[in-house]
Amino acid sequence: MLLASHCRPLASGALADSEVAAQLSVLPEWKLVDGAIARTYRFRDYYETIAFVNALAWVVHAEDHHPDLAVGYDRCEVRFSTHSVGGISDNDFICAAKADAIHVQRATSPAA
């Protein structure tokens, strides 16, 4: 359901801790870190890392919901939080699911 959803303007505040925990159970690779949800993706080399970053940038730009990224040679840490609500929102989980889908697609692609 998250993957098929799209980000939307938010009328209310951040999700409650129980809602965050429920969503994290759906995306088990993601962790709650300093008020954001975060995951580190691993790659074989710099080219694959940057290909992922570019694909993610395209998707999150279309969703108008942008993460913080920390990029290294063979890894990319992605962190989502929603500044406008001062915490974590449904939009963060929607984009996290889309990031996971990009990672799976790149890992199973014949070119990968």
PDB file of C-alpha atoms in Angstrom:
ATOM      1  CA  MET A   1       0.000   0.000   0.000  1.00  0.00           C
ATOM      2  CA  LEU A   2       2.825   2.461   0.783  1.00  0.00           C
ATOM      3  CA  LEU A   3       4.469   1.897  -2.584  1.00  0.00           C
ATOM      4  CA  ALA A   4       1.288   2.765  -4.477  1.00  0.00           C
ATOM      5  CA  SER A   5       0.645   5.870  -2.366  1.00  0.00           C
ATOM      6  CA  HIS A   6       1.778   9.411  -3.089  1.00  0.00           C
ATOM      7  CA  CYS A   7       2.871  12.191  -0.776  1.00  0.00           C
ATOM      8  CA  ARG A   8       0.312  14.841   0.024  1.00  0.00           C
ATOM      9  CA  PRO A   9       0.214  18.122   1.863  1.00  0.00           C
ATOM     10  CA  LEU A  10      -0.240  17.453   5.554  1.00  0.00           C
ATOM     11  CA  ALA A  11      -2.975  19.029   7.614  1.00  0.00           C
ATOM     12  CA  SER A  12      -1.912  17.566  10.942  1.00  0.00           C
ATOM     13  CA  GLY A  13       1.225  16.989  12.980  1.00  0.00           C
ATOM     14  CA  ALA A  14       3.742  14.199  13.204  1.00  0.00           C
ATOM     15  CA  LEU A  15       2.736  10.577  13.648  1.00  0.00           C
ATOM     16  CA  ALA A  16       2.421   9.233  17.187  1.00  0.00           C
ATOM     17  CA  ASP A  17       5.156   6.892  18.410  1.00  0.00           C
ATOM     18  CA  SER A  18       2.803   3.905  18.088  1.00  0.00           C
ATOM     19  CA  GLU A  19       2.049   4.800  14.453  1.00  0.00           C
ATOM     20  CA  VAL A  20       5.760   5.123  13.681  1.00  0.00           C
ATOM     21  CA  ALA A  21       6.410   1.715  15.270  1.00  0.00           C
ATOM     22  CA  ALA A  22       3.596   0.142  13.230  1.00  0.00           C
ATOM     23  CA  GLN A  23       4.966   1.570   9.995  1.00  0.00           C
ATOM     24  CA  LEU A  24       8.523   0.502  10.849  1.00  0.00           C
ATOM     25  CA  SER A  25       7.256  -3.078  11.182  1.00  0.00           C
ATOM     26  CA  VAL A  26       6.233  -2.881   7.510  1.00  0.00           C
ATOM     27  CA  LEU A  27       9.689  -1.576   6.507  1.00  0.00           C
ATOM     28  CA  PRO A  28      12.004  -3.649   8.757  1.00  0.00           C
ATOM     29  CA  GLU A  29      15.284  -2.328   7.316  1.00  0.00           C
ATOM     30  CA  TRP A  30      14.401   1.202   8.428  1.00  0.00           C
ATOM     31  CA  LYS A  31      15.213   2.402  11.932  1.00  0.00           C
ATOM     32  CA  LEU A  32      14.198   5.374  14.047  1.00  0.00           C
ATOM     33  CA  VAL A  33      17.299   7.565  14.463  1.00  0.00           C
ATOM     34  CA  ASP A  34      17.290  11.020  16.067  1.00  0.00           C
ATOM     35  CA  GLY A  35      13.739  11.928  15.054  1.00  0.00           C
ATOM     36  CA  ALA A  36      13.969  10.530  11.519  1.00  0.00           C
ATOM     37  CA  ILE A  37      13.657   7.168   9.828  1.00  0.00           C
ATOM     38  CA  ALA A  38      16.931   5.997   8.326  1.00  0.00           C
ATOM     39  CA  ARG A  39      18.385   3.175   6.287  1.00  0.00           C
ATOM     40  CA  THR A  40      21.809   2.583   4.787  1.00  0.00           C
ATOM     41  CA  TYR A  41      21.886   0.924   1.372  1.00  0.00           C
ATOM     42  CA  ARG A  42      25.034  -0.926   0.241  1.00  0.00           C
ATOM     43  CA  PHE A  43      26.366  -1.179  -3.312  1.00  0.00           C
ATOM     44  CA  ARG A  44      29.238  -2.808  -5.177  1.00  0.00           C
ATOM     45  CA  ASP A  45      30.883   0.428  -6.240  1.00  0.00           C
ATOM     46  CA  TYR A  46      30.558   4.179  -6.637  1.00  0.00           C
ATOM     47  CA  TYR A  47      28.743   3.922  -9.975  1.00  0.00           C
ATOM     48  CA  GLU A  48      25.941   1.809  -8.461  1.00  0.00           C
ATOM     49  CA  THR A  49      25.720   4.129  -5.464  1.00  0.00           C
ATOM     50  CA  ILE A  50      25.320   7.218  -7.651  1.00  0.00           C
ATOM     51  CA  ALA A  51      22.846   5.444  -9.952  1.00  0.00           C
ATOM     52  CA  PHE A  52      20.700   4.738  -6.885  1.00  0.00           C
ATOM     53  CA  VAL A  53      21.047   8.344  -5.670  1.00  0.00           C
ATOM     54  CA  ASN A  54      19.977   9.663  -9.087  1.00  0.00           C
ATOM     55  CA  ALA A  55      16.985   7.307  -9.299  1.00  0.00           C
ATOM     56  CA  LEU A  56      15.938   8.219  -5.762  1.00  0.00           C
ATOM     57  CA  ALA A  57      16.324  11.934  -6.514  1.00  0.00           C
ATOM     58  CA  TRP A  58      13.992  11.598  -9.491  1.00  0.00           C
ATOM     59  CA  VAL A  59      11.321   9.750  -7.489  1.00  0.00           C
ATOM     60  CA  VAL A  60      11.374  11.956  -4.394  1.00  0.00           C
ATOM     61  CA  HIS A  61      11.394  15.093  -6.507  1.00  0.00           C
ATOM     62  CA  ALA A  62       8.183  13.872  -8.172  1.00  0.00           C
ATOM     63  CA  GLU A  63       6.765  13.298  -4.663  1.00  0.00           C
ATOM     64  CA  ASP A  64       8.061  16.709  -3.484  1.00  0.00           C
ATOM     65  CA  HIS A  65       9.465  15.067  -0.350  1.00  0.00           C
ATOM     66  CA  HIS A  66      13.233  15.129  -0.088  1.00  0.00           C
ATOM     67  CA  PRO A  67      15.494  13.108   2.235  1.00  0.00           C
ATOM     68  CA  ASP A  68      18.849  13.869   3.739  1.00  0.00           C
ATOM     69  CA  LEU A  69      21.516  11.732   2.082  1.00  0.00           C
ATOM     70  CA  ALA A  70      25.014  10.733   3.162  1.00  0.00           C
ATOM     71  CA  VAL A  71      26.821   9.234   0.176  1.00  0.00           C
ATOM     72  CA  GLY A  72      30.019   7.179   0.223  1.00  0.00           C
ATOM     73  CA  TYR A  73      31.809   4.985  -2.287  1.00  0.00           C
ATOM     74  CA  ASP A  74      29.662   1.893  -1.722  1.00  0.00           C
ATOM     75  CA  ARG A  75      26.806   3.134   0.448  1.00  0.00           C
ATOM     76  CA  CYS A  76      24.083   5.720   0.828  1.00  0.00           C
ATOM     77  CA  GLU A  77      22.347   6.569   4.068  1.00  0.00           C
ATOM     78  CA  VAL A  78      18.836   7.902   3.497  1.00  0.00           C
ATOM     79  CA  ARG A  79      17.021   9.802   6.268  1.00  0.00           C
ATOM     80  CA  PHE A  80      13.443  11.000   6.073  1.00  0.00           C
ATOM     81  CA  SER A  81      11.593  13.337   8.389  1.00  0.00           C
ATOM     82  CA  THR A  82       8.968  15.962   7.722  1.00  0.00           C
ATOM     83  CA  HIS A  83      10.192  19.377   8.784  1.00  0.00           C
ATOM     84  CA  SER A  84       6.788  21.007   8.338  1.00  0.00           C
ATOM     85  CA  VAL A  85       5.235  18.772  11.032  1.00  0.00           C
ATOM     86  CA  GLY A  86       8.302  18.572  13.243  1.00  0.00           C
ATOM     87  CA  GLY A  87       8.642  14.799  13.089  1.00  0.00           C
ATOM     88  CA  ILE A  88       7.803  11.751  11.049  1.00  0.00           C
ATOM     89  CA  SER A  89       4.801  11.620   8.720  1.00  0.00           C
ATOM     90  CA  ASP A  90       3.131   9.185   6.344  1.00  0.00           C
ATOM     91  CA  ASN A  91       5.058  10.911   3.533  1.00  0.00           C
ATOM     92  CA  ASP A  92       8.318   9.663   5.039  1.00  0.00           C
ATOM     93  CA  PHE A  93       7.143   6.064   4.946  1.00  0.00           C
ATOM     94  CA  ILE A  94       5.772   6.414   1.415  1.00  0.00           C
ATOM     95  CA  CYS A  95       9.143   7.632   0.180  1.00  0.00           C
ATOM     96  CA  ALA A  96      11.012   5.015   2.228  1.00  0.00           C
ATOM     97  CA  ALA A  97       8.998   2.281   0.490  1.00  0.00           C
ATOM     98  CA  LYS A  98       9.803   3.835  -2.883  1.00  0.00           C
ATOM     99  CA  ALA A  99      13.522   3.942  -1.974  1.00  0.00           C
ATOM    100  CA  ASP A 100      13.374   0.233  -1.076  1.00  0.00           C
ATOM    101  CA  ALA A 101      11.712  -0.524  -4.416  1.00  0.00           C
ATOM    102  CA  ILE A 102      14.452   1.343  -6.295  1.00  0.00           C
ATOM    103  CA  HIS A 103      17.102  -0.608  -4.389  1.00  0.00           C
ATOM    104  CA  VAL A 104      15.434  -3.954  -5.133  1.00  0.00           C
ATOM    105  CA  GLN A 105      14.997  -3.043  -8.802  1.00  0.00           C
ATOM    106  CA  ARG A 106      18.662  -2.025  -9.139  1.00  0.00           C
ATOM    107  CA  ALA A 107      19.823  -5.195  -7.353  1.00  0.00           C
ATOM    108  CA  THR A 108      17.785  -7.450  -9.641  1.00  0.00           C
ATOM    109  CA  SER A 109      18.437  -5.543 -12.862  1.00  0.00           C
ATOM    110  CA  PRO A 110      20.556  -7.391 -15.476  1.00  0.00           C
ATOM    111  CA  ALA A 111      22.787  -4.300 -15.724  1.00  0.00           C
ATOM    112  CA  ALA A 112      23.463  -4.389 -11.965  1.00  0.00           C
TER     113      ALA A 112
END
